[in-house]
mmCIF file of C-alpha atoms in Angstrom:
data_model
loop_
_atom_site.group_PDB
_atom_site.id
_atom_site.type_symbol
_atom_site.label_atom_id
_atom_site.label_comp_id
_atom_site.label_asym_id
_atom_site.label_seq_id
_atom_site.Cartn_x
_atom_site.Cartn_y
_atom_site.Cartn_z
ATOM 1 C CA HIS H 1 0.000 0.000 0.000
ATOM 2 C CA ARG H 2 1.301 3.425 -0.948
ATOM 3 C CA ASP H 3 0.107 6.648 0.682
ATOM 4 C CA LEU H 4 -0.312 9.000 -2.271
ATOM 5 C CA HIS H 5 -0.584 11.993 0.073
ATOM 6 C CA SER H 6 3.061 11.530 1.054
ATOM 7 C CA CYS H 7 4.350 11.875 -2.505
ATOM 8 C CA PRO H 8 6.444 14.994 -3.093
ATOM 9 C CA THR H 9 5.168 17.602 -5.523
ATOM 10 C CA ARG H 10 7.235 19.791 -7.795
ATOM 11 C CA ARG H 11 6.794 23.346 -8.967
ATOM 12 C CA SER H 12 8.707 25.136 -11.706
ATOM 13 C CA SER H 13 9.581 28.829 -11.623
ATOM 14 C CA ASP H 14 11.763 31.186 -13.601
ATOM 15 C CA LEU H 15 14.997 32.576 -12.144
ATOM 16 C CA SER H 16 16.270 35.726 -13.830
ATOM 17 C CA PHE H 17 19.381 37.723 -12.943
ATOM 18 C CA PRO H 18 20.761 40.565 -15.110
ATOM 19 C CA ASN H 19 24.440 41.009 -15.845
ATOM 20 C CA TRP H 20 26.350 42.363 -12.841
ATOM 21 C CA TYR H 21 27.753 45.058 -15.151
ATOM 22 C CA SER H 22 24.337 46.521 -16.048
ATOM 23 C CA ASN H 23 23.472 47.829 -12.548
ATOM 24 C CA ALA H 24 19.736 47.602 -13.239
ATOM 25 C CA PRO H 25 17.281 44.843 -12.253
ATOM 26 C CA VAL H 26 15.023 43.087 -14.724
ATOM 27 C CA THR H 27 11.256 43.432 -14.475
ATOM 28 C CA GLY H 28 10.027 41.392 -11.522
ATOM 29 C CA GLY H 29 13.381 41.354 -9.756
ATOM 30 C CA GLY H 30 15.209 43.671 -7.405
ATOM 31 C CA ILE H 31 18.674 45.056 -6.819
ATOM 32 C CA VAL H 32 20.318 44.198 -3.491
ATOM 33 C CA ALA H 33 23.366 46.427 -3.776
ATOM 34 C CA SER H 34 25.585 48.215 -6.255
ATOM 35 C CA THR H 35 29.295 48.459 -5.450
ATOM 36 C CA LEU H 36 31.374 51.556 -6.084
ATOM 37 C CA HIS H 37 33.790 49.641 -8.311
ATOM 38 C CA TRP H 38 34.947 46.192 -9.323
ATOM 39 C CA ASN H 39 38.347 44.561 -9.034
ATOM 40 C CA THR H 40 40.485 44.066 -12.128
ATOM 41 C CA SER H 41 43.623 42.012 -12.559
ATOM 42 C CA SER H 42 45.658 45.163 -11.961
ATOM 43 C CA GLY H 43 43.676 46.450 -8.962
ATOM 44 C CA PRO H 44 40.427 48.357 -8.289
ATOM 45 C CA GLY H 45 38.643 49.549 -11.431
ATOM 46 C CA VAL H 46 36.029 52.253 -11.915
ATOM 47 C CA GLN H 47 33.054 50.166 -13.049
ATOM 48 C CA PRO H 48 30.216 49.712 -10.500
ATOM 49 C CA VAL H 49 28.718 46.214 -10.427
ATOM 50 C CA ALA H 50 25.557 44.908 -8.783
ATOM 51 C CA VAL H 51 23.966 41.972 -6.962
ATOM 52 C CA TYR H 52 20.284 41.238 -7.591
ATOM 53 C CA SER H 53 17.336 39.413 -6.037
ATOM 54 C CA TRP H 54 14.585 37.329 -7.595
ATOM 55 C CA PRO H 55 11.404 36.275 -5.722
ATOM 56 C CA VAL H 56 9.907 32.824 -6.207
ATOM 57 C CA PRO H 57 6.314 32.393 -4.908
ATOM 58 C CA LEU H 58 5.686 29.298 -2.796
ATOM 59 C CA ASP H 59 2.653 27.296 -1.718
ATOM 60 C CA ALA H 60 2.157 28.369 1.903
ATOM 61 C CA ALA H 61 0.573 25.010 2.744
ATOM 62 C CA LYS H 62 3.688 23.061 1.769
ATOM 63 C CA THR H 63 7.217 22.676 3.142
ATOM 64 C CA VAL H 64 10.183 22.992 0.784
ATOM 65 C CA ALA H 65 12.397 19.889 0.688
ATOM 66 C CA SER H 66 14.900 20.855 -2.001
ATOM 67 C CA ILE H 67 15.633 23.261 -4.827
ATOM 68 C CA THR H 68 17.012 22.355 -8.238
ATOM 69 C CA LEU H 69 18.747 25.314 -9.829
ATOM 70 C CA PRO H 70 18.367 26.065 -13.557
ATOM 71 C CA THR H 71 20.749 24.603 -16.094
ATOM 72 C CA ILE H 72 22.461 27.578 -17.719
ATOM 73 C CA THR H 73 23.473 27.358 -21.368
ATOM 74 C CA LEU H 74 26.967 25.907 -21.509
ATOM 75 C CA ALA H 75 29.782 28.081 -22.740
ATOM 76 C CA THR H 76 30.550 27.922 -26.452
ATOM 77 C CA SER H 77 32.827 29.784 -28.835
ATOM 78 C CA ASP H 78 29.900 32.126 -29.473
ATOM 79 C CA ASN H 79 28.566 32.964 -26.017
ATOM 80 C CA GLY H 80 31.704 32.810 -23.890
ATOM 81 C CA GLU H 81 31.250 31.717 -20.258
ATOM 82 C CA LEU H 82 27.605 32.536 -19.588
ATOM 83 C CA GLU H 83 26.977 31.856 -15.889
ATOM 84 C CA SER H 84 24.436 32.610 -13.183
ATOM 85 C CA HIS H 85 25.866 33.092 -9.692
ATOM 86 C CA VAL H 86 23.790 32.528 -6.529
ATOM 87 C CA PHE H 87 25.290 33.926 -3.322
ATOM 88 C CA ALA H 88 22.405 33.273 -0.932
ATOM 89 C CA ALA H 89 18.814 32.094 -0.669
ATOM 90 C CA ALA H 90 16.250 32.528 2.098
ATOM 91 C CA PHE H 91 12.572 32.146 2.905
ATOM 92 C CA SER H 92 10.442 35.216 3.539
ATOM 93 C CA THR H 93 6.984 35.480 5.034
ATOM 94 C CA GLY H 94 6.538 38.945 3.541
ATOM 95 C CA SER H 95 7.119 42.341 5.146
ATOM 96 C CA GLY H 96 3.413 42.659 5.941
ATOM 97 C CA ALA H 97 3.531 39.590 8.187
ATOM 98 C CA VAL H 98 6.432 40.737 10.352
ATOM 99 C CA PRO H 99 6.459 44.536 10.685
ATOM 100 C CA PHE H 100 9.637 46.363 11.645
ATOM 101 C CA SER H 101 9.458 47.807 15.158
ATOM 102 C CA SER H 102 10.522 51.304 14.087
ATOM 103 C CA LEU H 103 11.759 53.255 11.097
ATOM 104 C CA SER H 104 15.393 52.946 12.206
ATOM 105 C CA ALA H 105 14.966 49.171 12.599
ATOM 106 C CA ALA H 106 14.173 49.057 8.877
ATOM 107 C CA ASP H 107 17.285 51.017 7.804
ATOM 108 C CA ASN H 108 18.792 49.402 4.713
ATOM 109 C CA ASN H 109 21.020 52.074 3.175
ATOM 110 C CA VAL H 110 24.058 54.131 4.149
ATOM 111 C CA GLY H 111 23.393 57.589 2.760
ATOM 112 C CA ILE H 112 25.551 59.809 4.999
ATOM 113 C CA ALA H 113 29.335 59.749 5.192
ATOM 114 C CA ASP H 114 32.001 61.857 6.811
ATOM 115 C CA SER H 115 33.514 64.147 4.193
ATOM 116 C CA SER H 116 36.900 62.564 4.884
ATOM 117 C CA ALA H 117 35.584 59.054 4.099
ATOM 118 C CA PRO H 118 33.132 59.370 1.199
ATOM 119 C CA ALA H 119 33.486 55.729 0.163
ATOM 120 C CA THR H 120 31.695 54.584 3.351
ATOM 121 C CA ALA H 121 28.278 55.597 1.937
ATOM 122 C CA ASN H 122 26.425 55.123 -1.318
ATOM 123 C CA TYR H 123 23.133 57.008 -1.428
ATOM 124 C CA ASP H 124 22.305 56.840 -5.128
ATOM 125 C CA GLY H 125 23.962 53.680 -6.423
ATOM 126 C CA GLY H 126 26.695 55.721 -8.081
ATOM 127 C CA GLY H 127 28.798 56.327 -4.971
ATOM 128 C CA TYR H 128 27.491 59.801 -4.097
ATOM 129 C CA SER H 129 26.184 60.563 -0.607
ATOM 130 C CA PHE H 130 25.214 63.263 1.873
ATOM 131 C CA SER H 131 28.083 64.894 3.749
ATOM 132 C CA ALA H 132 27.696 64.588 7.538
ATOM 133 C CA GLN H 133 29.407 67.949 7.995
ATOM 134 C CA ALA H 134 27.244 69.683 5.390
ATOM 135 C CA LEU H 135 24.058 68.240 6.917
ATOM 136 C CA THR H 136 25.068 69.451 10.381
ATOM 137 C CA ALA H 137 25.751 72.924 9.029
ATOM 138 C CA ALA H 138 22.293 72.896 7.436
ATOM 139 C CA GLY H 139 20.620 72.018 10.751
ATOM 140 C CA LEU H 140 20.455 68.242 10.372
ATOM 141 C CA ALA H 141 22.968 67.089 12.974
ATOM 142 C CA PRO H 142 22.696 63.529 14.359
ATOM 143 C CA GLY H 143 19.653 63.349 16.646
ATOM 144 C CA ALA H 144 18.515 66.894 15.811
ATOM 145 C CA SER H 145 14.880 67.904 16.296
ATOM 146 C CA VAL H 146 13.692 68.966 12.845
ATOM 147 C CA PRO H 147 10.697 71.325 12.410
ATOM 148 C CA VAL H 148 8.099 70.022 9.927
ATOM 149 C CA THR H 149 4.665 71.057 8.709
ATOM 150 C CA GLY H 150 1.580 68.854 8.638
ATOM 151 C CA ALA H 151 -0.947 68.503 5.825
ATOM 152 C CA ALA H 152 -3.168 71.276 7.232
ATOM 153 C CA GLY H 153 -0.292 73.568 8.185
ATOM 154 C CA GLU H 154 0.066 72.270 11.735
ATOM 155 C CA GLY H 155 3.569 72.400 13.145
ATOM 156 C CA GLY H 156 5.598 69.621 14.687
ATOM 157 C CA THR H 157 9.031 68.018 14.812
ATOM 158 C CA VAL H 158 10.697 64.770 13.818
ATOM 159 C CA THR H 159 14.064 63.414 14.966
ATOM 160 C CA TRP H 160 16.917 63.192 12.479
ATOM 161 C CA PRO H 161 18.819 59.857 12.613
ATOM 162 C CA SER H 162 21.526 59.602 15.243
ATOM 163 C CA ALA H 163 23.410 56.832 13.396
ATOM 164 C CA ALA H 164 27.149 57.292 13.085
ATOM 165 C CA SER H 165 28.491 58.371 9.690
ATOM 166 C CA GLY H 166 29.091 55.433 7.383
ATOM 167 C CA THR H 167 26.447 53.208 9.024
ATOM 168 C CA LEU H 168 22.853 52.391 8.082
ATOM 169 C CA ASP H 169 20.849 55.614 8.417
ATOM 170 C CA ASN H 170 17.856 55.563 6.049
ATOM 171 C CA VAL H 171 15.163 53.321 4.613
ATOM 172 C CA VAL H 172 14.890 52.706 0.873
ATOM 173 C CA ALA H 173 11.149 52.222 0.327
ATOM 174 C CA GLU H 174 10.552 48.637 -0.814
ATOM 175 C CA GLY H 175 7.038 48.017 0.499
ATOM 176 C CA GLN H 176 8.118 47.381 4.117
ATOM 177 C CA THR H 177 5.565 47.472 6.928
ATOM 178 C CA ILE H 178 6.770 49.458 9.940
ATOM 179 C CA ASN H 179 5.104 50.016 13.306
ATOM 180 C CA VAL H 180 4.355 53.581 14.391
ATOM 181 C CA SER H 181 1.930 54.189 17.219
ATOM 182 C CA GLY H 182 -0.022 57.226 18.258
ATOM 183 C CA PRO H 183 -2.626 59.814 17.363
ATOM 184 C CA GLY H 184 -2.156 62.821 15.135
ATOM 185 C CA SER H 185 -3.696 64.782 12.307
ATOM 186 C CA SER H 186 -0.786 64.138 9.891
ATOM 187 C CA LEU H 187 2.013 61.669 9.320
ATOM 188 C CA VAL H 188 5.073 63.526 8.048
ATOM 189 C CA PHE H 189 7.835 61.746 6.105
ATOM 190 C CA VAL H 190 11.312 63.314 5.766
ATOM 191 C CA GLY H 191 13.682 62.162 3.049
ATOM 192 C CA ALA H 192 14.550 62.497 -0.615
ATOM 193 C CA ALA H 193 14.636 60.516 -3.830
ATOM 194 C CA ASN H 194 17.538 59.695 -6.119
ATOM 195 C CA ASN H 195 17.597 59.522 -9.920
ATOM 196 C CA GLY H 196 14.408 61.560 -10.241
ATOM 197 C CA THR H 197 11.337 62.318 -8.145
ATOM 198 C CA ALA H 198 9.930 59.151 -6.543
ATOM 199 C CA SER H 199 6.230 58.597 -5.948
ATOM 200 C CA GLY H 200 4.196 55.563 -4.898
ATOM 201 C CA THR H 201 1.211 54.275 -2.960
ATOM 202 C CA GLY H 202 1.379 52.989 0.608
ATOM 203 C CA THR H 203 -1.081 51.948 3.316
ATOM 204 C CA ILE H 204 -1.746 53.213 6.834
ATOM 205 C CA THR H 205 -3.269 50.692 9.256
ATOM 206 C CA TYR H 206 -5.144 52.020 12.282
ATOM 207 C CA GLY H 207 -5.584 50.393 15.662
ATOM 208 C CA ASP H 208 -9.179 49.434 14.881
ATOM 209 C CA GLY H 209 -8.034 47.431 11.844
ATOM 210 C CA SER H 210 -9.160 49.939 9.235
ATOM 211 C CA THR H 211 -6.747 51.049 6.514
ATOM 212 C CA GLN H 212 -6.051 54.167 4.480
ATOM 213 C CA SER H 213 -4.253 54.321 1.154
ATOM 214 C CA PHE H 214 -1.904 57.249 0.561
ATOM 215 C CA THR H 215 0.459 58.570 -2.083
ATOM 216 C CA LEU H 216 3.949 59.555 -0.964
ATOM 217 C CA THR H 217 6.100 61.761 -3.187
ATOM 218 C CA LEU H 218 9.638 63.014 -2.548
ATOM 219 C CA ALA H 219 11.742 65.133 -4.884
ATOM 220 C CA ASP H 220 15.216 64.194 -6.129
ATOM 221 C CA TRP H 221 17.966 65.228 -3.714
ATOM 222 C CA TYR H 222 19.915 66.689 -6.659
ATOM 223 C CA ALA H 223 17.038 68.947 -7.788
ATOM 224 C CA ASP H 224 17.135 71.233 -4.723
ATOM 225 C CA ALA H 225 13.469 72.076 -5.310
ATOM 226 C CA PRO H 226 10.447 70.372 -3.710
ATOM 227 C CA ALA H 227 8.013 68.335 -5.782
ATOM 228 C CA GLY H 228 4.311 69.126 -5.670
ATOM 229 C CA GLY H 229 3.068 68.848 -2.082
ATOM 230 C CA ASN H 230 6.602 68.684 -0.631
ATOM 231 C CA GLN H 231 8.248 71.080 1.789
ATOM 232 C CA LEU H 232 11.977 71.844 1.581
ATOM 233 C CA VAL H 233 13.542 70.799 4.895
ATOM 234 C CA ALA H 234 17.193 71.673 4.231
ATOM 235 C CA THR H 235 19.736 72.144 1.456
ATOM 236 C CA THR H 236 23.377 71.269 2.088
ATOM 237 C CA ALA H 237 26.286 73.257 0.697
ATOM 238 C CA ASP H 238 27.846 70.204 -0.975
ATOM 239 C CA TRP H 239 27.691 66.409 -1.302
ATOM 240 C CA ASN H 240 30.236 63.607 -1.120
ATOM 241 C CA ALA H 241 31.439 62.432 -4.528
ATOM 242 C CA PRO H 242 33.268 59.170 -5.321
ATOM 243 C CA ALA H 243 36.828 59.081 -6.600
ATOM 244 C CA GLY H 244 36.999 59.996 -10.252
ATOM 245 C CA SER H 245 33.730 61.932 -10.234
ATOM 246 C CA THR H 246 33.350 64.516 -13.004
ATOM 247 C CA LEU H 247 30.218 66.174 -11.587
ATOM 248 C CA GLY H 248 32.024 68.522 -9.220
ATOM 249 C CA ASP H 249 30.516 70.210 -6.167
ATOM 250 C CA HIS H 250 26.747 70.181 -5.868
ATOM 251 C CA GLN H 251 24.111 71.127 -3.318
ATOM 252 C CA VAL H 252 21.668 68.375 -2.319
ATOM 253 C CA SER H 253 18.420 68.594 -0.383
ATOM 254 C CA VAL H 254 16.039 66.870 2.032
ATOM 255 C CA TYR H 255 12.254 67.278 1.825
ATOM 256 C CA SER H 256 9.083 66.415 3.725
ATOM 257 C CA ASP H 257 5.673 65.172 2.620
ATOM 258 C CA ALA H 258 2.654 65.182 4.944
ATOM 259 C CA ILE H 259 -0.204 62.687 4.788
ATOM 260 C CA PRO H 260 -3.541 63.674 6.406
ATOM 261 C CA LEU H 261 -4.892 61.048 8.829
ATOM 262 C CA THR H 262 -8.425 59.957 9.661
ATOM 263 C CA PRO H 263 -9.620 62.064 12.626
ATOM 264 C CA GLY H 264 -10.136 60.213 15.883
ATOM 265 C CA LYS H 265 -8.089 57.155 14.938
ATOM 266 C CA THR H 266 -4.733 55.908 16.210
ATOM 267 C CA VAL H 267 -2.076 54.799 13.734
ATOM 268 C CA GLN H 268 -0.713 51.289 14.247
ATOM 269 C CA SER H 269 1.594 50.706 11.258
ATOM 270 C CA VAL H 270 2.549 52.003 7.842
ATOM 271 C CA THR H 271 3.292 50.014 4.704
ATOM 272 C CA LEU H 272 5.670 51.996 2.519
ATOM 273 C CA PRO H 273 5.350 52.335 -1.254
ATOM 274 C CA GLU H 274 7.289 49.777 -3.256
ATOM 275 C CA ILE H 275 9.585 52.031 -5.279
ATOM 276 C CA SER H 276 12.679 49.870 -5.747
ATOM 277 C CA HIS H 277 14.551 46.949 -4.247
ATOM 278 C CA GLY H 278 17.835 48.492 -3.151
ATOM 279 C CA ILE H 279 19.703 51.170 -5.069
ATOM 280 C CA GLY H 280 21.539 51.070 -8.357
ATOM 281 C CA ASP H 281 23.133 53.421 -10.831
ATOM 282 C CA SER H 282 20.239 55.154 -12.680
ATOM 283 C CA LEU H 283 17.645 53.288 -10.532
ATOM 284 C CA ASN H 284 14.952 55.545 -9.031
ATOM 285 C CA GLY H 285 14.762 55.195 -5.256
ATOM 286 C CA MET H 286 12.982 56.799 -2.311
ATOM 287 C CA HIS H 287 14.918 57.318 0.932
ATOM 288 C CA LEU H 288 13.313 58.016 4.326
ATOM 289 C CA PHE H 289 15.452 59.423 7.119
ATOM 290 C CA ALA H 290 12.732 60.323 9.631
ATOM 291 C CA TRP H 291 8.982 60.479 10.197
ATOM 292 C CA GLY H 292 6.543 61.547 12.871
ATOM 293 C CA LEU H 293 2.913 62.095 13.837
ATOM 294 C CA VAL H 294 2.051 65.779 14.236
ATOM 295 C CA GLY H 295 -1.069 67.744 15.140
#
């Protein structure tokens, strides 16, 4: 007698990684990180290269026993050594199932570096970053209380990150769910985009289980001008540029966007817009340094 219910089942799925040299994910995938340069046979080069992610949906009612990786076309005289490299694999229950405890707990990017060590941060995927000294001079010192304005003009403050230069200090919006508790008339986000204005839809969940959809927009840090609905928080005198940069000195800015809340309700968590997965050269991203309930 054979128990048919014990027979293993199989499921096929695509696995797609772009070339490390391209620094841009394919549709459906994400970018984990983009390095400032690669190594050549004669030492460090100038070409940034990237590592990517690819999600594979699973049947939640089943337990994975094994994974058979794809067979990649063998090298020939025509295609050279075409290979797919896998550095890691992991199971995820989804960001909505396990919210981060705070905004800082969700930090996934180093966007601020000491001016003497610019290579310790990479805000935009191209090796550029905010200068810690320039931010401090503009009023955004570590742990500073930053004045912001709510959706109806109400005043309030948020706390700028206190992370040390060259360490994780901001959240790249990837659809994460993050806990934030308390009442208020507005939820104010403070941050900036890279490689163009970033805009997307997120969800606010209240303590009574009800939800509210919202659109969050932040202007490009390089633009030094707020997008529609934004407030300019601060503009720094200069940025950090990577070695070999031809762009020269440039001011960069931080903005705020305020979302009106449902009166009489208490916010429980926020699901961020899914703008990108990581950062990459020419990849549009949205960075959040601080937020707060005001009013």
